[in-house]
Amino acid sequence: MATHPHSFIAPAPAIPEIRKISTADLRWALAEGWKDFLAKRGDLIVIGLLYPIVCLVAAVVTYNAPLLPLFFPLVAGLSILGPAAASGFYELARRREEGRDSSWWHFLDPLNGRSRLPLAILTGGLAALMVGWLATAYAVYDLTFGATAPLRIGDVAGRLFTTQEGWTLILLGNLAGAPFAIATLVFALVAFPMVVDQPVDASLALRTSLAAARRNPRAVFGWGARVAGLLVLGLIPLAIGLAVVLPWLGYATWHLYTRLVVR
């Protein structure tokens, strides 16, 4: 009997069991993440890695007027790449959970082991989202301010909050940014901590993340609202608070993953 041409194609790995979670689980994850932060102060890493990048971007924007419209989208878009940057915090939280050595030199372990390829693939997806967001944000700027005098760094606040074009830019910018924020949340909710935790490929991690979001839409929305609120607080003033908020959210995301996915 002839063999079917597709008979040797292995089926896709099954998605692990997804738990139903509640608001109490979100509070628990944040509380556990804060405990991790106090035990392993991630601000030391963020100050060393993030702030030079922020300063460089600020310098480039300040001295290149054509790039100024991208300054605020770049700052707002930090949350898109955050899950990838937090991979080291997932690893430290995992090691602490297992009672293993969680010294700082393990922060880069995900980049050196089995997680490297799936992390690279997932990070590429987030980078594509980031590029899409920046292109969309610039299009919104061109639609609202493009026909007026160029936006200057000294009159940003005045132009944004005292003109019709400014309020239109704020409204359209938020509406345009919402799909990117939702996509990032659903895309990265489980995928990044899962590839750090288990020997799985990027496809299974992404499908698991989507399944977790489908099973827990209200909880995921609540988590996204908390993340957005904390990131806004972290940006005031001059992004100093991000040194605490980013590692805290990294640790907390790990604990949320452990509640969502049966390991």
Coordinates of C-alpha atoms in Angstrom, one line a residue:
M1 CA 0.0 0.0 0.0
A2 CA 1.4 3.4 -0.9
T3 CA 2.6 5.7 1.9
H4 CA 0.8 9.0 2.2
P5 CA 3.3 11.8 1.4
H6 CA 2.6 13.6 4.7
S7 CA 2.8 10.5 6.9
F8 CA 6.3 11.3 8.1
I9 CA 5.6 14.8 9.2
A10 CA 5.7 15.0 13.0
P11 CA 2.7 16.7 14.7
A12 CA 3.3 20.0 16.4
P13 CA 4.1 19.6 20.1
A14 CA 1.0 20.0 22.3
I15 CA 0.4 23.2 24.2
P16 CA 0.8 22.6 27.9
E17 CA -2.2 22.9 30.2
I18 CA -3.2 26.5 30.9
R19 CA -4.7 27.5 34.2
K20 CA -7.5 30.0 34.8
I21 CA -6.2 32.8 36.9
S22 CA -7.7 35.8 38.7
T23 CA -6.9 39.3 39.9
A24 CA -5.5 37.7 43.1
D25 CA -2.9 35.9 41.0
L26 CA -1.8 39.2 39.5
R27 CA -1.3 40.7 42.9
W28 CA 0.6 37.6 44.0
A29 CA 2.9 37.8 41.0
L30 CA 3.7 41.5 41.7
A31 CA 4.3 40.8 45.3
E32 CA 6.6 37.8 44.6
G33 CA 8.4 39.9 41.9
W34 CA 9.0 42.6 44.5
K35 CA 10.5 40.1 46.9
D36 CA 12.8 39.0 44.1
F37 CA 13.8 42.6 43.5
L38 CA 14.6 43.2 47.1
A39 CA 16.7 40.0 47.2
K40 CA 18.4 40.6 43.8
R41 CA 18.3 44.4 43.0
G42 CA 17.9 44.5 39.3
D43 CA 18.3 48.3 39.2
L44 CA 22.0 47.7 39.2
I45 CA 21.7 45.9 35.8
V46 CA 19.2 48.4 34.4
I47 CA 21.3 51.4 35.4
G48 CA 24.3 49.9 33.7
L49 CA 22.6 48.8 30.5
L50 CA 19.6 51.0 29.9
Y51 CA 20.6 54.5 30.9
P52 CA 23.5 54.8 28.5
I53 CA 21.2 53.8 25.7
V54 CA 18.5 56.3 26.8
C55 CA 21.1 59.1 27.0
L56 CA 22.4 58.2 23.5
V57 CA 19.0 58.3 22.0
A58 CA 18.2 61.6 23.8
A59 CA 21.5 63.1 22.4
V60 CA 20.8 61.9 18.9
V61 CA 17.2 63.3 19.0
T62 CA 18.3 66.6 20.5
Y63 CA 20.9 67.3 17.8
N64 CA 18.9 65.9 14.8
A65 CA 15.7 67.8 14.5
P66 CA 14.2 65.4 11.8
L67 CA 14.3 62.6 14.4
L68 CA 12.7 64.6 17.2
P69 CA 9.1 63.3 16.4
L70 CA 10.4 59.7 17.1
F71 CA 11.7 60.6 20.6
F72 CA 8.4 60.0 22.4
P73 CA 7.5 56.9 20.4
L74 CA 10.9 55.5 21.3
V75 CA 10.3 56.1 25.0
A76 CA 6.8 54.7 24.8
G77 CA 8.0 51.8 22.7
L78 CA 10.4 50.6 25.5
S79 CA 7.6 48.3 26.7
I80 CA 7.7 46.5 23.3
L81 CA 11.3 45.3 23.8
G82 CA 11.0 44.9 27.5
P83 CA 10.1 41.2 27.6
A84 CA 13.3 40.4 25.6
A85 CA 15.5 42.6 27.8
A86 CA 14.0 40.9 30.9
S87 CA 15.1 37.4 30.0
G88 CA 18.0 37.6 32.5
F89 CA 15.5 38.4 35.3
Y90 CA 13.4 35.4 34.3
E91 CA 16.5 33.2 34.7
L92 CA 17.5 34.7 38.1
A93 CA 13.9 34.2 39.4
R94 CA 13.8 30.6 38.1
R95 CA 17.1 29.8 39.8
R96 CA 15.9 31.4 43.1
E97 CA 12.7 29.4 42.9
E98 CA 14.6 26.2 42.5
G99 CA 17.0 27.1 45.3
R100 CA 20.0 27.2 43.0
D101 CA 22.8 29.8 42.8
S102 CA 21.3 33.0 41.4
S103 CA 24.5 35.1 41.3
W104 CA 24.5 38.0 38.8
W105 CA 26.8 36.1 36.3
H106 CA 23.7 33.9 35.5
F107 CA 21.9 36.9 34.1
L108 CA 23.2 36.2 30.6
D109 CA 22.7 32.4 30.8
P110 CA 19.7 32.5 28.5
L111 CA 21.9 33.9 25.7
N112 CA 24.5 31.1 26.0
G113 CA 22.4 28.0 26.2
R114 CA 19.4 26.2 24.6
S115 CA 17.3 29.4 25.0
R116 CA 19.5 31.4 22.6
L117 CA 17.8 30.5 19.3
P118 CA 14.1 30.8 20.4
L119 CA 14.9 34.0 22.3
A120 CA 16.5 35.4 19.1
I121 CA 13.4 34.5 17.0
L122 CA 11.0 36.0 19.6
T123 CA 13.1 39.1 19.9
G124 CA 13.0 39.5 16.2
G125 CA 9.2 39.5 16.3
L126 CA 9.2 42.2 19.0
A127 CA 11.7 44.2 16.9
A128 CA 9.4 44.0 13.9
L129 CA 6.6 45.3 16.1
M130 CA 8.8 48.1 17.3
V131 CA 9.6 49.2 13.7
G132 CA 6.0 49.0 12.8
W133 CA 5.1 51.2 15.8
L134 CA 7.7 53.8 15.0
A135 CA 6.6 54.0 11.3
T136 CA 3.0 54.4 12.5
A137 CA 3.9 57.0 15.0
Y138 CA 5.8 59.0 12.4
A139 CA 2.8 58.7 10.0
V140 CA 0.6 60.1 12.7
Y141 CA 3.0 63.0 13.3
D142 CA 3.2 63.7 9.6
L143 CA -0.6 63.7 9.4
T144 CA -1.0 66.2 12.3
F145 CA 2.1 68.4 12.4
G146 CA 3.5 67.7 8.9
A147 CA 1.9 70.8 7.3
T148 CA 3.0 73.1 10.1
A149 CA 6.4 74.4 11.3
P150 CA 8.8 71.7 12.3
L151 CA 8.5 70.6 15.9
R152 CA 11.3 71.9 18.1
I153 CA 12.5 70.5 21.4
G154 CA 11.9 73.8 23.2
D155 CA 8.2 74.0 22.3
V156 CA 7.1 70.3 22.5
A157 CA 4.8 70.7 25.5
G158 CA 3.2 73.9 24.2
R159 CA 2.5 72.5 20.7
L160 CA 1.2 69.2 22.1
F161 CA -1.2 70.5 24.8
T162 CA -2.3 74.0 23.5
T163 CA -3.0 73.3 19.8
Q164 CA -5.7 71.4 18.0
E165 CA -2.9 69.5 16.1
G166 CA -1.3 68.5 19.4
W167 CA -4.5 67.1 20.9
T168 CA -5.2 65.3 17.6
L169 CA -1.7 63.8 17.7
I170 CA -2.2 62.6 21.3
L171 CA -5.6 61.0 20.4
L172 CA -4.5 59.4 17.2
G173 CA -1.2 58.3 18.7
N174 CA -2.9 56.5 21.5
L175 CA -5.4 54.9 19.2
A176 CA -2.6 53.8 16.8
G177 CA -0.5 52.5 19.7
A178 CA -3.1 50.4 21.3
P179 CA -2.9 47.5 18.8
F180 CA 0.9 47.3 19.2
A181 CA 0.6 47.3 23.0
I182 CA -2.0 44.5 22.9
A183 CA 0.0 42.5 20.4
T184 CA 3.1 42.8 22.6
L185 CA 1.2 41.8 25.7
V186 CA -0.3 38.7 24.1
F187 CA 2.8 37.8 22.2
A188 CA 5.2 38.0 25.1
L189 CA 3.0 37.1 28.1
V190 CA 4.3 33.5 28.4
A191 CA 6.6 33.1 25.4
F192 CA 9.8 34.6 26.8
P193 CA 9.7 33.1 30.3
M194 CA 8.7 29.7 28.7
V195 CA 11.8 29.5 26.4
V196 CA 14.0 30.4 29.4
D197 CA 12.3 27.7 31.5
Q198 CA 11.9 24.8 29.1
P199 CA 13.6 23.3 26.0
V200 CA 10.9 24.4 23.6
D201 CA 11.0 26.2 20.3
A202 CA 9.7 29.7 19.6
S203 CA 6.5 28.4 17.9
L204 CA 5.3 26.4 20.8
A205 CA 6.1 29.2 23.3
L206 CA 4.2 31.7 21.1
R207 CA 1.2 29.3 20.7
T208 CA 1.2 28.8 24.5
S209 CA 1.2 32.6 25.1
L210 CA -1.8 33.0 22.8
A211 CA -3.6 30.2 24.5
A212 CA -3.0 31.7 27.9
A213 CA -4.4 35.1 26.7
R214 CA -7.5 33.4 25.2
R215 CA -8.2 31.5 28.4
N216 CA -7.7 34.5 30.6
P217 CA -8.7 37.7 28.7
R218 CA -9.8 39.7 31.7
A219 CA -6.7 38.8 33.8
V220 CA -4.4 39.6 30.8
F221 CA -6.1 42.9 30.3
G222 CA -5.7 43.6 34.0
W223 CA -2.0 42.7 33.8
G224 CA -1.5 44.9 30.9
A225 CA -3.1 47.8 32.7
R226 CA -0.8 47.3 35.7
V227 CA 2.2 47.1 33.5
A228 CA 1.3 50.3 31.7
G229 CA 0.6 52.1 34.9
L230 CA 3.9 51.1 36.4
L231 CA 5.9 52.0 33.3
V232 CA 4.3 55.5 33.3
L233 CA 5.3 55.9 36.9
G234 CA 8.8 54.7 36.1
L235 CA 9.2 57.4 33.4
I236 CA 8.6 60.2 36.0
P237 CA 10.9 62.0 36.4
L238 CA 13.4 61.4 33.6
A239 CA 12.9 57.7 33.5
I240 CA 14.7 57.2 36.8
G241 CA 12.0 55.0 38.2
L242 CA 12.5 52.5 35.4
A243 CA 15.6 51.3 37.2
V244 CA 13.2 49.8 39.7
V245 CA 10.1 49.1 37.6
L246 CA 11.7 47.1 34.8
P247 CA 13.4 44.5 36.9
W248 CA 10.4 44.3 39.2
L249 CA 8.1 43.6 36.2
G250 CA 10.7 41.1 34.9
Y251 CA 10.6 39.1 38.1
A252 CA 6.8 39.4 38.4
T253 CA 6.3 38.2 34.8
W254 CA 8.2 35.1 35.7
H255 CA 5.8 34.4 38.6
L256 CA 2.8 35.1 36.5
Y257 CA 4.0 32.6 34.0
T258 CA 4.3 29.9 36.7
R259 CA 0.7 30.5 37.6
L260 CA -0.6 30.4 34.0
V261 CA 1.3 27.4 32.7
V262 CA 1.4 23.9 34.2
R263 CA 5.1 23.0 34.0

